[in-house]
C-alpha atoms as one frame of an Amber mdcrd trajectory, in Angstrom:
protein
   0.000   0.000   0.000   1.001   3.343  -0.755   2.917   5.441   2.280   1.180
   8.665   3.261   2.969  11.805   4.453   1.397  14.743   6.219   0.492  17.865
   4.307   2.765  20.296   6.100   1.295  23.671   5.458   2.564  27.194   5.182
   0.765  30.502   4.577   1.885  33.960   3.447   4.030  36.230   5.530   3.250
  39.881   5.012   6.703  41.056   6.015   8.385  42.582   2.987  11.763  41.013
   2.348  13.879  39.984  -0.617  13.775  36.276   0.035  12.716  33.607   2.478
  14.506  30.548   3.709  13.551  26.915   4.148  15.960  25.322   6.600  15.836
  21.636   7.400  17.826  19.407   9.723  18.106  15.666   9.187  18.199  14.250
  12.691  19.957  11.992  13.334  22.401  12.928  10.612  22.549  10.474   7.711
  24.847  10.190   4.755  22.859  12.461   2.430  24.884  14.964   0.436  22.106
  16.957  -1.215  18.375  17.738  -1.130  16.129  18.542  -4.104  13.208  20.974
  -3.887  10.168  20.477  -6.116   6.896  22.352  -6.425   3.664  20.355  -6.723
   0.991  21.797  -8.969  -2.058  20.041 -10.407  -0.576  16.671  -9.586   2.729
  17.309 -11.376   6.030  18.345  -9.856   8.651  20.696 -11.216  12.229  21.189
 -10.074  12.943  24.383  -8.122  16.383  24.098  -6.539  18.901  21.859  -4.852
  20.917  22.339  -1.675  23.961  20.705  -0.128  23.574  18.904   3.177  26.289
  20.018   5.588  26.436  18.372   9.003  22.848  17.245   8.517  21.487  20.706
   7.658  20.328  22.182   4.352  18.978  25.594   3.322  16.910  26.761   0.372
  16.899  30.517  -0.216  13.588  31.201  -1.919  12.965  34.282  -4.015  10.001
  36.379  -2.927   8.397  35.846  -6.337   8.433  32.061  -6.014   4.771  30.995
  -6.209   2.983  29.686  -3.157   1.898  26.088  -2.997   2.846  22.597  -1.941
   6.542  21.755  -2.124   8.562  18.598  -1.567  12.111  18.295  -0.333  13.496
  14.982  -1.620  16.341  13.499   0.383  16.358  10.186  -1.529  14.682  10.742
  -4.860  15.349   7.251  -6.253  13.120   5.805  -3.518  10.669   8.742  -3.492
  11.543   9.760   0.077  10.631  13.347   0.867   9.029  15.771   3.270   6.064
  17.683   1.908   4.886  21.159   2.825   3.272  24.317   1.508   5.438  27.354
   1.018   3.785  30.761   0.956   6.340  33.485   1.651   7.224  32.430   5.148
  10.510  31.415   6.738  10.470  27.735   7.609  12.660  25.733   9.929  12.120
  22.076  10.748  13.882  18.832  11.624  12.976  15.227  10.841  14.176  11.661
  11.067  14.498  10.335   7.484  13.548   6.851   8.664  10.177   8.117   9.878
   9.546  11.585   8.427   5.771  11.734   8.801   5.684  11.348  12.590   9.099
  12.775  13.507   8.940  16.126  11.754   9.044  19.085  14.124   8.808  22.791
  13.272  10.633  25.469  15.207   9.517  28.174  12.772   6.305  28.388  10.706
   2.936  29.383  12.123   1.118  27.491   9.405   2.803  24.204  10.158   2.453
  24.548  13.876  -1.301  25.100  13.766  -1.840  22.272  11.283   0.362  19.852
  13.177  -1.391  20.701  16.437  -4.710  20.175  14.685  -3.654  16.787  13.387
  -2.443  15.543  16.766  -5.490  16.839  18.642  -8.108  15.512  16.233  -6.344
  12.180  15.809  -6.287  11.645  19.578  -9.955  12.562  20.024 -11.093  10.520
  17.054  -9.269   7.471  18.431 -11.072   7.876  21.770 -14.422   8.085  20.013
 -13.625   5.068  17.822 -12.649   2.986  20.853 -16.117   3.542  22.358 -17.748
   2.659  19.028 -15.829  -0.647  18.960 -16.968  -1.496  22.492 -20.555  -0.638
  21.537 -20.441  -3.201  18.702 -19.941  -6.043  21.175 -21.940  -4.726  24.135
 -24.971  -6.909  24.927 -26.273  -5.372  28.142 -28.591  -2.387  28.363 -26.696
  -0.805  31.267 -23.414  -1.122  29.401 -24.999   0.359  26.287 -26.274   3.352
  28.251 -22.844   4.034  29.746 -21.111   3.737  26.389 -23.703   5.959  24.734
 -23.118   8.670  27.331 -19.351   8.451  26.910 -19.686   8.460  23.129 -21.750
  11.646  23.133 -19.272  13.332  25.459 -16.304  12.384  23.271 -18.186  13.424
  20.131 -18.912  16.837  21.652 -15.217  17.288  22.499 -14.257  16.319  18.963
 -16.745  18.727  17.362 -15.643  21.561  19.618 -11.989  20.939  18.769 -12.756
  20.906  15.052 -14.751  24.147  15.297 -12.013  25.807  17.369  -9.268  24.931
  14.897 -11.393  26.042  11.951 -11.978  29.413  13.633  -8.383  29.908  14.765
  -7.039  29.086  11.313  -9.333  31.424   9.375  -6.431  33.594   8.231  -4.219
  30.646   7.362  -3.952  28.527   4.257  -4.163  25.565   6.622  -7.836  26.406
   7.092  -8.648  24.883   3.702  -7.209  21.556   4.778  -8.410  21.655   8.367
 -11.975  22.236   7.184 -11.705  19.522   4.534 -10.344  17.020   7.082 -13.473
  17.012   9.245 -14.578  13.385   9.538 -18.236  12.443   9.706 -19.310  10.744
  12.941 -22.844   9.596  13.701 -24.651  11.266  16.598 -25.051   7.880  18.286
 -22.862   4.772  17.851 -23.875   1.948  15.536 -24.526  -1.616  16.654 -23.573
  -3.056  13.287 -19.978  -2.725  11.981 -21.342  -3.102   8.463 -23.727  -0.167
   8.916 -20.960   1.888  10.528 -18.681   1.373   7.514 -21.512   2.023   5.066
 -22.302   5.374   6.705 -18.615   6.373   6.768 -18.407   5.725   3.028 -21.647
   7.596   2.376 -20.381  10.736   4.097 -16.684  10.425   3.220 -16.582  13.457
   0.906 -18.940  15.709   2.882 -16.267  18.117   4.159 -14.363  18.520   0.878
 -15.392  21.281  -1.511 -13.953  20.927  -5.008 -14.872  24.492  -5.867 -11.944
  25.384  -3.590  -9.054  25.651  -6.063  -6.411  25.506  -3.311  -7.814  22.212
  -2.113  -8.380  20.857  -5.610  -4.835  21.554  -6.803  -3.165  20.078  -3.726
  -2.141  16.500  -3.012  -4.749  16.392  -0.239  -7.706  15.409  -2.401  -5.877
  12.661  -4.253  -4.637  11.212  -0.950  -8.188  11.164   0.369  -9.481   9.566
  -2.824  -6.946   6.773  -2.467  -7.923   6.296   1.186 -11.533   5.948   0.101
 -10.770   3.292  -2.523  -8.058   1.246  -0.839  -8.597   1.571   2.926 -12.379
   1.552   3.154 -12.902  -1.200   0.603 -10.947  -4.280   1.588 -12.023  -7.915
   1.588 -10.557 -11.300   2.443 -10.443 -12.450  -1.179  -9.369 -10.588  -4.308
 -12.590 -11.141  -6.219 -14.724  -9.539  -3.490 -12.233  -6.722  -3.018 -12.279
  -5.933  -6.736 -16.072  -5.649  -6.645 -15.925  -3.264  -3.674 -13.198  -1.135
  -5.211 -14.900  -0.902  -8.603 -17.952   0.524  -6.856 -15.762   2.906  -4.832
 -13.990   4.127  -7.980 -17.325   4.758  -9.683 -18.523   6.774  -6.669 -15.267
   8.743  -6.442 -15.263   9.601 -10.137 -18.899  10.678  -9.933 -17.980  12.963
  -7.001 -15.030  14.490  -8.909 -17.371  15.353 -11.766 -15.938  17.472 -14.568
 -12.601  18.346 -12.945 -10.523  16.728 -15.678  -7.096  17.387 -14.144  -8.141
  15.748 -10.894  -9.757  12.843 -12.729  -6.583  12.271 -14.720  -4.304  12.340
 -11.667  -6.590  10.053  -9.676  -7.002   7.513 -12.461  -3.280   7.493 -13.293
  -2.423   6.731  -9.678  -5.008   3.955  -9.612  -3.542   2.436 -12.780  -0.003
   2.538 -11.414  -1.048   1.094  -8.048  -2.974  -1.791  -9.591  -0.200  -2.412
 -12.146   2.327  -2.620  -9.318   0.059  -5.155  -7.588  -0.341  -6.968 -10.920
  -4.113  -6.775 -10.571  -4.873  -7.107 -14.282  -8.646  -6.929 -13.863  -8.536
  -3.588 -12.054  -5.922  -2.082 -14.379  -8.107  -2.888 -17.365 -11.199  -1.616
 -15.556  -9.700   1.828 -14.912  -7.989   2.030 -18.306 -10.896   0.982 -20.477
 -13.881   2.259 -18.503 -12.475   5.644 -17.523  -8.939   6.732 -18.392  -9.089
   6.170 -22.157 -12.380   8.089 -22.249 -10.762  11.265 -20.913 -10.017  14.035
 -23.418  -6.683  13.257 -25.165  -4.968  16.196 -23.448  -5.501  14.474 -20.092
  -4.174  11.088 -21.174  -0.559   9.925 -21.157   0.243   7.688 -24.113   3.495
   6.736 -22.415   1.598   5.541 -19.320  -0.857   3.556 -21.433   1.898   1.834
 -23.426   4.007   1.128 -20.340   1.013  -0.261 -18.445  -0.218  -2.436 -21.285
   3.300  -3.810 -21.715   3.536  -4.635 -18.002   0.243  -6.542 -18.144   1.747
  -8.967 -20.623   3.979 -10.350 -17.886   1.663  -9.988 -14.901   1.420 -13.030
 -12.634  -1.197 -15.419 -13.995  -0.924 -14.092 -17.555   0.215 -16.264 -20.431
   3.815 -15.373 -21.219   4.297 -13.592 -24.556   5.166 -16.062 -27.266   8.322
 -15.858 -29.366   9.983 -18.117 -31.895  13.477 -19.166 -32.963  15.146 -21.459
 -35.465  16.842 -24.686 -34.383  18.431 -27.070 -36.892  16.544 -25.340 -39.681
  13.198 -25.756 -37.941  11.094 -22.947 -36.442  10.127 -23.518 -32.797   8.224
 -21.360 -30.324   7.787 -20.997 -26.587   4.079 -21.817 -26.633   4.670 -25.029
 -28.605   7.094 -26.474 -26.061   5.837 -29.532 -24.182   7.093 -32.304 -21.946
   7.767 -30.675 -18.574   5.935 -29.100 -15.620   7.870 -25.860 -15.431   9.799
 -23.520 -17.692  12.203 -20.745 -16.810  12.634 -17.980 -19.371  16.051 -16.466
 -18.749  17.302 -13.204 -20.238  21.062 -12.686 -20.004  24.120 -11.516 -21.926
  27.557 -13.058 -22.330  29.085  -9.600 -21.753  27.276  -9.075 -18.448  29.727
  -9.642 -15.522  26.907 -10.527 -13.142  25.552 -13.064 -15.646  29.021 -14.579
 -16.071  29.140 -15.265 -12.337  25.532 -16.297 -11.760  24.553 -18.371 -14.808
  27.048 -21.228 -14.149  25.648 -21.601 -10.631  22.107 -21.459 -11.993  22.912
 -24.095 -14.625  24.340 -26.452 -12.027  21.246 -26.044  -9.861  18.616 -26.621
 -12.540  20.497 -29.635 -13.959  19.350 -31.528 -10.881  15.653 -30.707 -11.416
  13.903 -33.177 -13.717  10.606 -31.368 -14.381  12.030 -28.003 -15.490  13.297
 -26.640 -18.802  15.180 -23.371 -19.373  14.714 -21.121 -22.388  17.778 -18.862
 -22.314  17.689 -15.707 -24.442  21.087 -14.129 -25.017  20.846 -10.386 -25.672
  24.045  -9.911 -27.628  26.063  -7.542 -29.803  27.771 -10.381 -31.624  27.593
 -14.170 -31.894  31.087 -15.263 -30.898  31.000 -14.455 -27.176  27.504 -15.963
 -26.886  28.674 -19.216 -28.464  31.672 -19.363 -26.159  29.505 -18.923 -23.063
  26.604 -21.203 -23.991  28.587 -24.182 -25.258  28.696 -25.410 -21.662  24.912
 -25.119 -21.256  23.601 -28.023 -23.301  20.537 -28.421 -21.056  19.306 -24.938
 -22.011  17.310 -24.068 -25.092  19.777 -21.365 -26.170  18.442 -18.503 -28.291
  20.600 -15.730 -29.748  19.038 -12.264 -30.094  21.361  -9.781 -31.784  18.806
  -6.961 -31.481  19.731  -6.844 -27.786  17.843  -4.025 -25.970  15.795  -3.111
 -29.047  14.588  -6.714 -29.299  10.848  -7.388 -29.533  11.292  -9.951 -26.754
  12.774  -7.272 -24.494   9.820  -4.991 -25.207   7.212  -7.729 -24.750   8.718
  -8.883 -21.459   9.605  -5.422 -20.162  13.234  -6.389 -19.569  15.282  -3.591
 -18.000  18.039  -5.565 -16.254  19.851  -8.864 -16.641  19.829 -11.606 -15.666
  16.029 -11.761 -15.438  14.088 -14.946 -14.643  10.424 -15.781 -15.256   8.937
 -19.059 -14.029   6.128 -20.544 -16.150   3.865 -23.550 -15.702   3.246 -26.193
 -18.347   0.647 -23.939 -20.023   3.159 -21.060 -20.139   1.301 -19.023 -17.521
   3.592 -16.862 -15.411   3.910 -18.244 -11.888   6.658 -16.010 -10.535   9.167
 -13.308 -11.403  11.947 -13.885  -8.863  14.151 -10.918  -8.092  17.321 -12.977
  -8.392  18.693 -16.500  -8.575  18.537 -16.978  -4.797  14.794 -16.296  -4.800
  14.281 -18.647  -7.737  16.391 -21.284  -6.006  14.261 -21.089  -2.859  11.107
 -21.670  -4.916  12.290 -25.024  -6.254  14.040 -26.140  -3.085  10.658 -26.083
  -1.290   8.777 -28.023  -3.992
């Protein structure tokens, strides 16, 4: 499941000055040498600046004309690790633990962040108290117990409502007000006896506090985060088939709520596609792609995303592996026509790959002891000679030479981006597994 970070919010400072500063401290200090600053706008992010990290501290000097909005400071961009906030002409100073940025971040300067963070902590604590009473009420079977829980519930609900109203009032002159108001969670006036009814009512009122006519809210990451919560956290089931049914209905409801806001629809649907593709949930990827995303105006579609996603579906777990053919002793053969064993491993490698040179001999020795497995080894090569020299020892493999290397149709069909790559197929050529490395593949067959 996707990892959520707080929206850390900033509002405008009316003090006239040439520039503002964003100062962060990584605590405890880690081995990061630089930080990248990006601005988030309409779901996209654009580079703003970078800063060196010296003794765990970094500083961005921001020009007074830099537009307000949500910003991200990436400290490990390859793994999408960042702290997120809104800059709006205000000096900012904070520290965080990079191993746990969402709960460890602390602001020593920034009125906006302080009021929002205090709001979050206060409301979270009071909501948890209210929820604990609701859980007890589900299982209570005695009238006296019910009466006591009902009284406590109403008291906690009153405290929660008062806190929400107080923060909304106190933040009226802050940008945080947009998000504080939109965060108000619906709670019934009296607790429910049925967990199913409780969940149904939560879903029914999930979007009550969010107003999409608010452009600040609409163009933030807040709405998309909430949409994903609605689909993935409120619609879970014990089996995939039931969960897909629930989430299809949730997606339909969410898209109906978004209405004609095309930018928001596009961002939401793209994130759904990428999430389901990562989970290799082919049914849900196709549902979002065909029923919604491809029906958006062309300007709101990404052809690159569509092509990349459709390519990834070809090798999703449970899919039939893409077929390919080769010539052996003057005869054309193909993957799908192979018979006579329970399992196949399609291996992509290269004779010029140092890692392959070390790993493939060990792999060959291992699979030679497995009777019900056959290897189809595709060599992605620049020339034939080195491939012949390497594969002459591998007589148990079906060895295939592909001189198109990275531009090969096989590479495109299988989405190969690194070698060696292994895919395990069953007798019908359906993909059973895509082990990360030889050790993972080895463990699969050692347990059979």
